[in-house]
Short mmCIF file of C-alpha atoms in Angstrom, two decimals:
data_model
loop_
_atom_site.label_atom_id
_atom_site.label_comp_id
_atom_site.label_asym_id
_atom_site.label_seq_id
_atom_site.Cartn_x
_atom_site.Cartn_y
_atom_site.Cartn_z
CA MET A 1 -3.98 23.59 -13.95
CA ALA A 2 -0.38 24.23 -14.72
CA ILE A 3 2.16 22.41 -13.02
CA GLY A 4 3.79 25.29 -10.78
CA ALA A 5 0.06 26.14 -9.44
CA ALA A 6 0.11 22.59 -8.53
CA THR A 7 3.45 22.60 -6.65
CA ALA A 8 3.87 26.06 -5.50
CA ALA A 9 0.13 24.73 -3.19
CA GLU A 10 2.95 23.41 -1.15
CA VAL A 11 4.39 26.06 0.59
CA GLY A 12 3.35 24.49 4.36
CA LYS A 13 6.74 22.85 4.19
CA SER A 14 8.42 23.54 7.41
CA ASP A 15 11.47 23.49 8.47
CA PRO A 16 13.43 20.31 8.38
CA ILE A 17 15.84 20.11 11.46
CA ILE A 18 13.54 16.32 12.83
CA THR A 19 15.70 15.51 9.52
CA ARG A 20 18.63 16.66 9.81
CA LEU A 21 19.46 15.98 13.41
CA ALA A 22 17.64 12.71 12.27
CA ASN A 23 20.54 12.25 9.11
CA GLU A 24 23.57 13.44 11.29
CA ASP A 25 23.00 9.63 13.78
CA LYS A 26 25.28 7.99 12.02
CA LYS A 27 24.47 4.02 14.26
CA TYR A 28 22.41 1.92 11.36
CA PHE A 29 19.94 0.66 12.71
CA PHE A 30 21.32 -3.13 14.56
CA GLN A 31 23.21 -1.61 15.58
CA LYS A 32 20.77 0.12 18.39
CA PRO A 33 19.44 -3.41 20.24
CA ASN A 34 16.10 -2.04 20.86
CA LEU A 35 15.67 -0.47 17.68
CA PHE A 36 16.64 -3.64 15.89
CA TYR A 37 14.08 -5.82 18.09
CA LEU A 38 11.34 -3.11 17.06
CA TYR A 39 11.00 -3.93 13.30
CA LEU A 40 12.02 -7.79 13.76
CA MET A 41 8.65 -6.91 16.42
CA LEU A 42 6.38 -4.98 13.21
CA PHE A 43 7.64 -7.69 9.59
CA PRO A 44 4.98 -10.32 11.28
CA THR A 45 2.74 -8.38 12.28
CA CYS A 46 2.31 -4.75 10.07
CA MET A 47 3.66 -6.83 6.99
CA GLY A 48 2.56 -9.47 7.96
CA ILE A 49 -0.65 -7.96 6.87
CA GLU A 50 0.26 -7.95 3.37
CA LEU A 51 0.69 -11.08 3.57
CA THR A 52 -2.85 -11.60 3.33
CA SER A 53 -3.51 -10.07 0.56
CA GLY A 54 -1.43 -11.27 -1.84
CA PHE A 55 -1.88 -15.09 -0.34
CA ASP A 56 -5.28 -14.17 -1.07
CA SER A 57 -4.99 -12.91 -5.40
CA GLN A 58 -2.79 -15.13 -5.93
CA MET A 59 -4.69 -18.72 -4.79
CA ILE A 60 -7.78 -16.92 -6.40
CA ASN A 61 -5.75 -16.99 -9.26
CA ALA A 62 -4.36 -20.23 -9.03
CA LEU A 63 -7.00 -21.66 -8.21
CA GLN A 64 -8.61 -21.46 -10.92
CA ILE A 65 -6.72 -23.42 -12.75
CA VAL A 66 -7.14 -25.93 -10.41
CA PRO A 67 -9.23 -28.83 -11.98
CA THR A 68 -10.75 -29.83 -9.38
CA TRP A 69 -11.50 -26.42 -7.77
CA ASN A 70 -13.70 -26.05 -11.50
CA THR A 71 -15.55 -28.86 -10.89
CA TYR A 72 -16.71 -28.42 -7.12
CA PHE A 73 -18.51 -25.41 -8.80
CA LYS A 74 -19.05 -26.18 -11.30
CA GLU A 75 -17.29 -24.70 -14.26
CA PRO A 76 -17.75 -21.33 -13.45
CA GLN A 77 -17.35 -18.46 -15.80
CA GLY A 78 -17.83 -14.67 -16.30
CA ALA A 79 -20.31 -12.83 -14.07
CA LEU A 80 -19.82 -15.50 -11.48
CA LYS A 81 -15.84 -15.92 -12.18
CA GLY A 82 -15.82 -12.31 -11.18
CA ILE A 83 -18.02 -11.87 -8.03
CA ILE A 84 -16.22 -14.39 -7.21
CA ALA A 85 -12.76 -12.80 -6.51
CA ALA A 86 -14.09 -10.00 -6.38
CA ALA A 87 -15.61 -11.26 -2.59
CA TYR A 88 -13.18 -9.66 -1.12
CA SER A 89 -13.01 -6.50 -1.64
CA LEU A 90 -16.72 -5.81 -2.20
CA GLY A 91 -16.08 -7.14 1.95
CA ALA A 92 -13.32 -4.58 2.28
CA ILE A 93 -16.36 -1.59 1.27
CA LEU A 94 -18.41 -2.57 3.82
CA SER A 95 -15.90 -2.42 6.75
CA LEU A 96 -13.63 0.43 4.97
CA PRO A 97 -17.10 3.79 6.81
CA LEU A 98 -15.93 2.35 10.38
CA ILE A 99 -12.47 1.97 10.11
CA PRO A 100 -11.60 5.37 11.72
CA THR A 101 -13.44 5.26 14.79
CA VAL A 102 -12.55 2.49 15.57
CA ASN A 103 -9.24 3.52 15.30
CA ASP A 104 -9.73 6.64 16.96
CA LYS A 105 -11.23 4.32 19.49
CA PHE A 106 -8.82 1.87 20.34
CA GLY A 107 -5.93 1.98 18.70
CA ARG A 108 -3.46 0.62 16.04
CA ARG A 109 -2.42 -2.66 17.91
CA TRP A 110 -6.68 -3.65 18.70
CA SER A 111 -7.97 -2.35 15.42
CA ILE A 112 -5.04 -4.68 13.68
CA PHE A 113 -5.76 -7.45 16.17
CA GLY A 114 -9.59 -7.41 15.11
CA GLY A 115 -9.58 -7.43 12.07
CA SER A 116 -6.99 -10.53 12.54
CA LEU A 117 -9.97 -12.43 13.92
CA ILE A 118 -12.63 -11.92 11.49
CA MET A 119 -9.90 -12.36 9.17
CA VAL A 120 -9.51 -16.89 11.12
CA VAL A 121 -13.62 -16.95 10.60
CA GLY A 122 -13.07 -16.16 7.19
CA ALA A 123 -10.96 -18.18 6.37
CA ILE A 124 -12.06 -21.16 7.97
CA ILE A 125 -15.88 -20.61 6.73
CA GLN A 126 -13.84 -20.90 3.24
CA GLY A 127 -11.74 -23.45 3.86
CA CYS A 128 -15.12 -25.73 4.26
CA SER A 129 -17.19 -24.54 2.31
CA GLN A 130 -20.70 -26.21 1.32
CA HIS A 131 -21.49 -24.28 -2.30
CA VAL A 132 -20.27 -21.40 -3.74
CA ALA A 133 -22.31 -18.90 -2.38
CA MET A 134 -21.54 -20.37 0.93
CA TYR A 135 -16.80 -19.41 -0.48
CA ILE A 136 -17.97 -16.21 -1.92
CA ILE A 137 -19.45 -15.13 2.01
CA ALA A 138 -16.07 -16.22 2.79
CA ARG A 139 -14.30 -13.73 0.66
CA MET A 140 -16.28 -10.90 1.81
CA ILE A 141 -15.46 -12.09 5.17
CA LEU A 142 -11.73 -12.13 4.47
CA GLY A 143 -12.72 -8.98 3.25
CA PHE A 144 -14.68 -7.43 5.95
CA GLY A 145 -11.18 -7.60 7.52
CA ILE A 146 -8.20 -6.95 5.53
CA PRO A 147 -8.91 -2.74 5.31
CA THR A 148 -8.35 -2.23 9.48
CA CYS A 149 -5.39 -4.34 9.28
CA ILE A 150 -3.93 -2.69 6.87
CA VAL A 151 -5.12 1.36 7.44
CA SER A 152 -4.14 0.58 11.11
CA GLY A 153 -0.35 -1.57 9.87
CA SER A 154 0.22 0.84 8.15
CA ALA A 155 0.23 3.95 9.62
CA LEU A 156 1.61 1.99 13.02
CA ILE A 157 4.33 1.76 10.65
CA GLY A 158 4.96 5.25 10.27
CA GLU A 159 4.27 6.21 13.47
CA LEU A 160 7.30 4.14 15.50
CA ALA A 161 9.55 4.02 12.99
CA TYR A 162 12.66 6.14 13.40
CA PRO A 163 13.10 8.36 10.80
CA LYS A 164 15.27 7.86 8.73
CA GLU A 165 14.59 4.21 7.85
CA ARG A 166 10.60 4.86 8.31
CA PRO A 167 10.65 5.75 3.90
CA VAL A 168 12.07 2.16 3.64
CA LEU A 169 9.98 0.28 6.10
CA THR A 170 6.40 1.35 5.31
CA SER A 171 7.77 0.44 1.45
CA LEU A 172 8.52 -3.03 2.42
CA PHE A 173 5.00 -2.87 3.59
CA ASN A 174 3.28 -3.32 0.39
CA VAL A 175 6.25 -5.77 -0.30
CA SER A 176 5.30 -8.28 1.90
CA TYR A 177 1.70 -8.65 -0.03
CA PHE A 178 4.32 -11.15 -3.23
CA ILE A 179 5.90 -13.17 -0.22
CA GLY A 180 1.60 -13.95 0.44
CA GLN A 181 2.05 -14.35 -3.22
CA ILE A 182 4.93 -16.84 -3.69
CA VAL A 183 3.63 -18.46 -0.28
CA ALA A 184 0.31 -19.30 -2.11
CA ALA A 185 0.93 -20.65 -5.89
CA ALA A 186 3.83 -22.40 -3.79
CA ILE A 187 0.70 -24.18 -2.27
CA CYS A 188 -1.36 -24.42 -4.99
CA PHE A 189 1.23 -25.78 -7.55
CA GLY A 190 2.07 -28.23 -4.37
CA THR A 191 -1.93 -29.27 -4.12
CA ASN A 192 -2.47 -29.60 -8.03
CA ASP A 193 -2.92 -32.81 -8.90
CA ILE A 194 -4.29 -33.95 -5.66
CA GLU A 195 -7.49 -35.25 -7.07
CA THR A 196 -10.10 -34.75 -4.35
CA ASP A 197 -11.58 -31.72 -2.90
CA TRP A 198 -8.40 -30.91 -0.57
CA ALA A 199 -6.64 -30.12 -4.02
CA TRP A 200 -8.90 -26.48 -3.10
CA ARG A 201 -9.50 -26.43 0.51
CA ILE A 202 -6.19 -27.06 2.27
CA PRO A 203 -4.88 -23.74 0.20
CA SER A 204 -7.93 -22.10 2.07
CA LEU A 205 -7.29 -22.92 5.52
CA LEU A 206 -4.22 -22.21 4.87
CA GLN A 207 -5.08 -17.97 4.17
CA ILE A 208 -5.44 -18.47 8.16
CA CYS A 209 -1.56 -18.46 9.25
CA PRO A 210 -1.17 -14.61 8.38
CA SER A 211 -3.52 -13.23 10.93
CA LEU A 212 -2.56 -16.24 13.48
CA LEU A 213 0.87 -14.10 13.52
CA GLN A 214 -0.70 -11.19 13.61
CA ILE A 215 -3.04 -11.35 16.38
CA PHE A 216 0.04 -13.68 18.22
CA PHE A 217 2.91 -11.44 17.81
CA VAL A 218 1.05 -7.34 17.71
CA PHE A 219 0.94 -6.65 21.05
CA PHE A 220 5.05 -7.30 21.27
CA LEU A 221 4.53 -4.14 19.40
CA PRO A 222 4.47 -0.83 21.64
CA GLU A 223 0.71 1.53 20.85
CA SER A 224 1.89 4.35 18.12
CA PRO A 225 2.97 7.03 20.40
CA ARG A 226 0.98 10.18 17.98
CA TRP A 227 -2.02 7.74 19.31
CA LEU A 228 -1.01 8.25 23.24
CA ILE A 229 -0.45 11.80 22.63
CA THR A 230 -3.87 12.52 21.73
CA LYS A 231 -5.75 10.21 24.41
CA ASP A 232 -3.14 12.62 26.40
CA ARG A 233 -0.71 9.52 27.70
CA GLY A 234 2.08 12.04 27.12
CA ASP A 235 4.06 9.85 29.33
CA GLU A 236 2.80 6.58 28.10
CA ALA A 237 4.32 8.18 24.70
CA ARG A 238 7.98 10.23 25.68
CA ALA A 239 9.02 6.86 27.09
CA ILE A 240 8.61 5.00 23.57
CA LEU A 241 10.70 7.32 22.07
CA LEU A 242 13.22 7.32 24.33
CA LYS A 243 13.00 3.39 24.39
CA TYR A 244 13.62 2.77 20.46
CA HIS A 245 14.44 6.74 18.72
CA GLY A 246 16.62 7.44 22.40
CA GLU A 247 19.64 4.90 21.10
CA SER A 248 21.87 7.84 19.26
CA ASP A 249 24.70 9.83 20.74
CA ARG A 250 22.37 12.78 20.73
CA GLY A 251 19.55 10.85 21.80
CA GLU A 252 17.86 11.81 24.12
CA GLU A 253 17.96 15.79 22.98
CA PHE A 254 16.59 13.85 19.72
CA VAL A 255 14.07 13.01 21.73
CA ASN A 256 12.96 15.93 23.15
CA ALA A 257 12.92 17.80 19.77
CA GLU A 258 10.85 14.86 18.34
CA PHE A 259 8.46 14.82 20.53
CA ALA A 260 8.11 18.55 20.59
CA GLN A 261 6.84 19.03 17.13
CA MET A 262 4.26 15.93 17.56
CA GLN A 263 2.83 17.12 19.87
CA THR A 264 2.91 20.96 19.28
CA THR A 265 1.61 19.90 15.34
CA ILE A 266 -1.01 17.51 16.48
CA ARG A 267 -2.28 20.14 18.93
CA LEU A 268 -2.41 22.03 15.78
CA GLU A 269 -4.51 19.24 13.63
CA LEU A 270 -7.51 18.72 16.87
CA GLU A 271 -7.77 22.25 17.00
CA ALA A 272 -8.83 22.41 13.22
CA SER A 273 -10.12 18.62 13.01
CA LYS A 274 -13.52 17.93 14.20
CA LYS A 275 -12.52 13.86 13.83
CA SER A 276 -15.21 13.12 11.52
CA TRP A 277 -16.05 12.85 7.32
CA LEU A 278 -16.12 16.00 6.41
CA ASP A 279 -13.10 17.30 7.69
CA LEU A 280 -11.49 15.56 4.62
CA PHE A 281 -13.51 18.09 2.37
CA LYS A 282 -13.77 21.17 4.95
CA THR A 283 -10.36 23.45 3.33
CA SER A 284 -8.28 23.60 -0.88
CA GLY A 285 -5.65 21.86 0.85
CA MET A 286 -7.71 18.67 2.06
CA ARG A 287 -9.74 18.89 -0.79
CA ARG A 288 -6.52 18.75 -2.30
CA ARG A 289 -4.74 15.38 -0.82
CA LEU A 290 -8.82 13.93 -1.44
CA LEU A 291 -8.27 13.67 -5.29
CA ILE A 292 -4.33 12.82 -5.18
CA THR A 293 -6.29 9.67 -2.55
CA THR A 294 -9.27 9.10 -4.85
CA MET A 295 -6.34 8.73 -7.38
CA LEU A 296 -4.33 6.81 -6.77
CA GLY A 297 -7.12 4.29 -5.17
CA LEU A 298 -8.31 4.11 -8.74
CA PHE A 299 -4.38 4.33 -10.15
CA THR A 300 -3.44 0.79 -7.64
CA GLN A 301 -6.01 -1.58 -8.93
CA TRP A 302 -7.16 0.02 -12.83
CA SER A 303 -3.51 -0.34 -14.11
CA GLY A 304 -4.02 -3.51 -15.11
CA ASN A 305 -2.27 -5.38 -12.78
CA THR A 306 -5.31 -7.56 -11.71
CA LEU A 307 -5.35 -9.02 -14.89
CA ILE A 308 -1.99 -11.11 -13.90
CA SER A 309 -2.85 -11.41 -10.00
CA TYR A 310 -6.71 -12.64 -10.73
CA TYR A 311 -6.78 -14.25 -14.83
CA LEU A 312 -3.19 -15.11 -15.32
CA GLY A 313 -4.23 -18.67 -16.96
CA ASP A 314 -7.10 -16.69 -19.20
CA LEU A 315 -4.54 -14.30 -19.88
CA LEU A 316 -2.38 -17.15 -21.59
CA GLN A 317 -4.97 -19.87 -22.59
CA LEU A 318 -6.06 -17.50 -25.29
CA ILE A 319 -3.16 -17.36 -26.66
CA GLY A 320 -2.85 -21.60 -26.52
CA PHE A 321 -0.80 -22.11 -23.83
CA GLU A 322 -3.61 -25.37 -21.66
CA ASP A 323 -1.44 -27.17 -19.27
CA THR A 324 -1.97 -26.48 -15.62
CA LYS A 325 0.90 -26.92 -14.70
CA TYR A 326 3.39 -25.21 -16.80
CA ILE A 327 0.17 -22.45 -15.88
CA GLN A 328 1.00 -22.86 -12.23
CA LYS A 329 4.66 -22.68 -13.25
CA ILE A 330 4.51 -19.78 -14.61
CA ASN A 331 2.25 -18.15 -11.75
CA VAL A 332 5.16 -19.19 -8.87
CA SER A 333 8.17 -17.32 -11.08
CA ILE A 334 6.17 -14.53 -11.55
CA ALA A 335 5.92 -14.35 -8.06
CA CYS A 336 9.58 -13.97 -6.88
CA TRP A 337 10.31 -11.33 -9.87
CA SER A 338 7.91 -9.38 -8.41
CA LEU A 339 9.21 -10.10 -4.78
CA PHE A 340 12.81 -9.07 -6.41
CA CYS A 341 11.85 -6.23 -7.41
CA GLY A 342 9.49 -4.33 -4.74
CA VAL A 343 12.27 -4.98 -2.67
CA VAL A 344 15.18 -3.52 -5.09
CA VAL A 345 13.27 -1.17 -5.80
CA SER A 346 11.68 -0.19 -1.88
CA LEU A 347 15.09 0.07 -0.33
CA LEU A 348 15.39 3.32 -3.31
CA VAL A 349 12.52 5.26 -1.86
CA VAL A 350 14.56 6.97 -0.29
CA ARG A 351 17.10 8.74 -2.89
CA ILE A 352 14.85 9.19 -6.10
CA ARG A 353 12.01 10.95 -4.63
CA ARG A 354 8.62 10.08 -5.08
CA ARG A 355 7.26 12.56 -7.61
CA ALA A 356 10.19 10.92 -10.94
CA MET A 357 9.56 7.40 -8.73
CA TYR A 358 5.84 7.91 -9.95
CA LEU A 359 6.27 10.03 -13.41
CA THR A 360 8.37 6.37 -14.18
CA CYS A 361 6.28 3.85 -13.40
CA THR A 362 3.19 5.63 -14.95
CA ILE A 363 5.20 6.50 -18.47
CA SER A 364 6.53 2.15 -17.98
CA LEU A 365 3.81 0.77 -17.32
CA LEU A 366 2.25 2.82 -20.41
CA LEU A 367 4.50 1.69 -22.25
CA CYS A 368 4.59 -1.93 -21.66
CA TYR A 369 1.00 -2.41 -22.43
CA ILE A 370 0.92 -0.83 -25.40
CA ALA A 371 3.04 -2.96 -26.42
CA TRP A 372 2.11 -5.90 -24.63
CA THR A 373 -1.64 -5.53 -26.54
CA ILE A 374 0.21 -5.51 -29.59
CA SER A 375 1.13 -9.04 -28.62
CA MET A 376 -1.18 -10.65 -27.49
CA GLU A 377 -3.15 -9.57 -30.45
CA ARG A 378 -0.45 -10.80 -33.34
CA ALA A 379 -0.53 -14.45 -30.96
CA GLN A 380 -4.30 -14.60 -30.63
CA THR A 381 -5.04 -13.35 -34.00
CA ALA A 382 -2.73 -16.53 -35.60
CA GLU A 383 -4.40 -18.59 -31.73
CA LYS A 384 -7.45 -18.85 -33.92
CA ALA A 385 -5.74 -19.19 -37.37
CA GLY A 386 -4.54 -22.44 -36.58
CA THR A 387 -1.43 -20.97 -36.49
CA PRO A 388 0.24 -19.94 -33.61
CA ASN A 389 2.93 -17.62 -32.99
CA ASN A 390 6.30 -18.89 -31.41
CA SER A 391 7.28 -15.84 -30.88
CA ALA A 392 3.87 -13.09 -29.94
CA ASN A 393 3.95 -15.88 -27.32
CA ILE A 394 7.37 -14.82 -26.40
CA ALA A 395 6.46 -12.12 -26.49
CA VAL A 396 3.87 -11.70 -24.46
CA LEU A 397 5.52 -13.60 -22.01
CA PHE A 398 8.22 -11.13 -21.35
CA PHE A 399 5.85 -7.90 -21.19
CA ILE A 400 3.89 -9.60 -18.34
CA TYR A 401 7.33 -10.04 -15.87
CA ALA A 402 8.43 -6.84 -17.06
CA TYR A 403 4.82 -5.21 -16.32
CA SER A 404 6.11 -6.39 -12.75
CA PRO A 405 9.50 -3.45 -12.15
CA CYS A 406 7.60 -0.54 -13.99
CA TYR A 407 4.12 -1.06 -11.42
CA ASN A 408 6.42 -1.42 -8.02
CA MET A 409 8.83 2.02 -9.04
CA GLY A 410 5.60 3.84 -8.10
CA TYR A 411 2.15 2.15 -7.03
CA ASN A 412 3.62 -0.44 -4.86
CA ALA A 413 6.69 0.46 -3.24
CA LEU A 414 5.21 3.86 -2.64
CA THR A 415 2.13 3.42 -1.87
CA TYR A 416 1.34 3.36 1.75
CA THR A 417 4.18 5.60 2.57
CA TYR A 418 2.75 8.12 0.33
CA MET A 419 -0.50 8.25 1.97
CA VAL A 420 0.94 7.81 5.28
CA GLU A 421 3.72 11.68 3.97
CA ILE A 422 0.29 13.55 2.25
CA TRP A 423 -2.35 12.66 5.87
CA PRO A 424 -1.63 14.35 9.52
CA TYR A 425 -2.71 12.30 11.72
CA ALA A 426 -5.79 13.74 11.93
CA GLU A 427 -6.66 12.55 9.15
CA ARG A 428 -4.07 9.74 8.14
CA SER A 429 -6.73 6.63 9.15
CA GLN A 430 -9.89 8.59 7.68
CA GLY A 431 -7.83 9.29 4.44
CA ILE A 432 -6.00 6.57 3.99
CA ALA A 433 -9.62 4.67 5.08
CA TRP A 434 -10.62 6.38 1.36
CA PHE A 435 -7.34 5.26 -0.43
CA GLN A 436 -8.68 1.87 0.71
CA LEU A 437 -12.43 2.70 -0.60
CA PHE A 438 -11.84 3.48 -4.18
CA GLY A 439 -8.66 0.64 -4.40
CA ARG A 440 -11.72 -1.81 -3.88
CA LEU A 441 -14.03 0.03 -5.68
CA ALA A 442 -11.75 -0.27 -8.23
CA GLY A 443 -10.46 -3.64 -7.50
CA PHE A 444 -14.14 -4.74 -6.79
CA PHE A 445 -14.26 -3.75 -10.78
CA THR A 446 -11.97 -4.33 -12.24
CA THR A 447 -12.24 -8.77 -10.71
CA PHE A 448 -15.61 -8.37 -11.98
CA VAL A 449 -15.42 -6.97 -15.26
CA ASN A 450 -11.97 -8.79 -16.15
CA PRO A 451 -13.06 -12.38 -17.51
CA ILE A 452 -15.97 -11.14 -19.31
CA GLY A 453 -14.11 -8.41 -21.49
CA LEU A 454 -11.31 -10.79 -22.70
CA ARG A 455 -14.15 -13.22 -22.85
CA ASP A 456 -15.92 -10.80 -25.58
CA VAL A 457 -13.40 -9.13 -27.56
CA GLY A 458 -10.04 -10.71 -25.79
CA TRP A 459 -6.65 -8.03 -26.87
CA ARG A 460 -8.58 -5.05 -26.97
CA TYR A 461 -9.51 -5.24 -23.68
CA LEU A 462 -6.38 -4.20 -23.53
CA ILE A 463 -6.54 -0.74 -24.94
CA SER A 464 -8.09 0.09 -23.08
CA TYR A 465 -5.95 -0.29 -20.07
CA CYS A 466 -3.37 1.81 -22.11
CA ALA A 467 -5.75 4.93 -22.30
CA TRP A 468 -6.43 4.65 -18.47
CA LEU A 469 -2.76 4.27 -18.33
CA ALA A 470 -2.14 7.98 -20.82
CA TYR A 471 -4.09 9.90 -17.87
CA GLU A 472 -2.47 8.56 -15.15
CA VAL A 473 0.92 10.09 -16.46
CA VAL A 474 -0.98 13.20 -17.47
CA PHE A 475 -2.67 13.50 -13.30
CA VAL A 476 0.43 12.33 -11.21
CA TYR A 477 3.21 15.00 -13.72
CA PHE A 478 0.14 17.91 -12.68
CA MET A 479 -1.16 16.96 -9.16
CA PHE A 480 1.44 14.94 -7.17
CA PRO A 481 3.45 16.93 -4.43
CA GLU A 482 7.43 15.97 -3.42
CA THR A 483 7.46 14.45 0.00
CA PHE A 484 11.03 13.63 -0.10
CA GLY A 485 13.08 14.24 2.51
CA ARG A 486 10.87 15.17 5.49
CA THR A 487 8.92 13.91 8.69
CA LEU A 488 5.26 12.83 8.60
CA GLU A 489 5.14 15.96 10.78
CA GLU A 490 7.41 18.52 8.69
CA LEU A 491 4.35 17.71 5.74
CA ALA A 492 1.49 17.61 8.20
CA PHE A 493 0.72 21.76 7.29
CA MET A 494 2.18 20.79 3.37
CA PHE A 495 -0.82 22.85 1.51
CA GLU A 496 -1.78 24.89 4.76
CA ASP A 497 -0.48 28.29 6.47
CA LYS A 498 2.80 27.84 6.68
CA ARG A 499 1.94 29.31 10.11
CA LEU A 500 1.22 26.65 11.80
CA ALA A 501 5.22 24.72 9.94
CA ASP A 502 6.53 27.25 11.80
CA GLU A 503 5.10 26.90 15.36
CA ALA A 504 5.43 23.42 14.97
CA VAL A 505 9.53 24.38 13.73
CA ALA A 506 9.60 26.83 16.53
CA ALA A 507 9.05 23.88 19.54
CA VAL A 508 11.94 21.61 17.19
CA GLU A 509 14.13 25.07 18.43
CA LYS A 510 13.94 25.64 21.39
CA VAL A 511 14.12 21.99 22.24
CA VAL A 512 17.57 22.04 20.39
CA GLY A 513 19.10 24.91 21.62
CA HIS A 514 17.75 27.52 18.80
CA THR A 515 15.57 30.78 20.33
CA GLY A 516 12.31 30.27 17.80
CA GLY A 517 11.74 33.67 18.75
CA ASP A 518 15.96 34.45 16.66
CA VAL A 519 14.77 37.31 13.65
CA GLU A 520 17.97 35.84 11.68
CA ALA A 521 16.28 32.41 12.60
CA ARG A 522 12.89 33.16 11.30
CA VAL A 523 14.22 34.54 8.01
CA SER A 524 16.95 31.56 7.01
CA THR A 525 13.77 29.67 8.11
CA GLU A 526 10.88 31.26 5.39
CA LYS A 527 14.30 31.21 3.01
CA ARG A 528 15.10 27.04 2.66
CA GLY A 529 10.99 26.73 2.13
CA VAL A 530 11.15 29.71 -0.59
CA ALA A 531 14.17 27.72 -2.45
CA GLU A 532 12.12 24.34 -1.97
CA THR A 533 9.06 25.65 -3.49
CA LYS A 534 11.08 26.53 -6.39
CA GLU A 535 13.58 23.53 -6.97
CA THR A 536 9.83 21.61 -6.56
CA VAL A 537 8.38 23.31 -9.18
CA ALA A 538 11.67 23.06 -11.42
#
């Protein structure tokens, strides 16, 4: 498919009236008491969800370096080592078909609460494990709870945030993953020298903490206004919008326009939706969203990141690093570096277009992996010959660190921002659950296969990632649409009929003082849509 055909399909972007009104508001969020409170509550609840994922990946990575963990579980290798790490993703896969139904029936907050309770149970069983089978089951229970929280939390951030700050907040959602990594790496470093089972039981039990934060704080948040609208509770939805989005100089006018846009867009979406999984296959626009979501799920896990997240110790041991305390220090420093990169990149999402960020991400990852593969070959060859190549070892470490800013540019900072933007409300839970499904399937596969590949073929295993990353560059270039600079409702019919987008615009125009049937206004809207399409194609 040619690039022109791919981007020309984005015919349903509506006139960004709400976006312009939001950008005219010159008050910062910390000058608005209610909005500031809302964002404070989002951090321990929705943002904190990814703490659990980060904690888990780093904990299982770091515990493989802890001597007592290896002794207790009888030095797991190969397939067994892979299934211990992959059990988390396997549990997540089993829960995904239930998520859209749970979200639609109980709302975002109760879904987060229920998923967090499941993870509390999993963490307790994990810390009390008596054998490897019990440990694996505990990790499956943890994995079963996390997707419900991720789908609900990422959607709730996008649906509660003020339009001007929404891209940054949804980008920071995934960044909290690295906070979890840092905490887990630091805890495992601190318990590394304990000579009893508590060296690994303490970190395993402490995985309960992020979930307890969500359980305690989640009901300090309001429910999603969009979910309330679908349940015919429009008065409650409007009251929430007025409280948290109405603190600007033109607050009530803005809220009226925003509420009208939400009501009209959701009505149009639900008229065409049966709220089933089949909706995802029904139209060419939905099928394109589905293809992009599937590939993005695979890209986030098959870009080589699981090698660093789960098997850093194995990578470093291949080139001669054996001191567990030194590897733990590297582990902590990489987590801190990743957090810094993630925060910086998240702050750029309001300035740089989505396609530019994704292309920069994929191209830089490919170049980084090629250089890493070459350095790894030199280092491992020298190690096997009994003459360690310190320059190659340093190069391997350099490219492991260089990987983080490359990955964060797209697959961390933009992942949930992009998912929330390309999926309309009616299919948003299903779309993000579909993304989670393929992300977890890819994560299960790579965490299971990585130790086998590293053991059997060493540095040559990295070549497979180079080939896949080359495919990612091509797919992103031809298939990813531009979603920069618009509200969720302004993107709802991006691949569909322009008439539907214009109907939502007409509802907003009536509220802000424009005449919905004014010919000149309609022509002006069409011209803007054509100009934006041409700009995207260019």
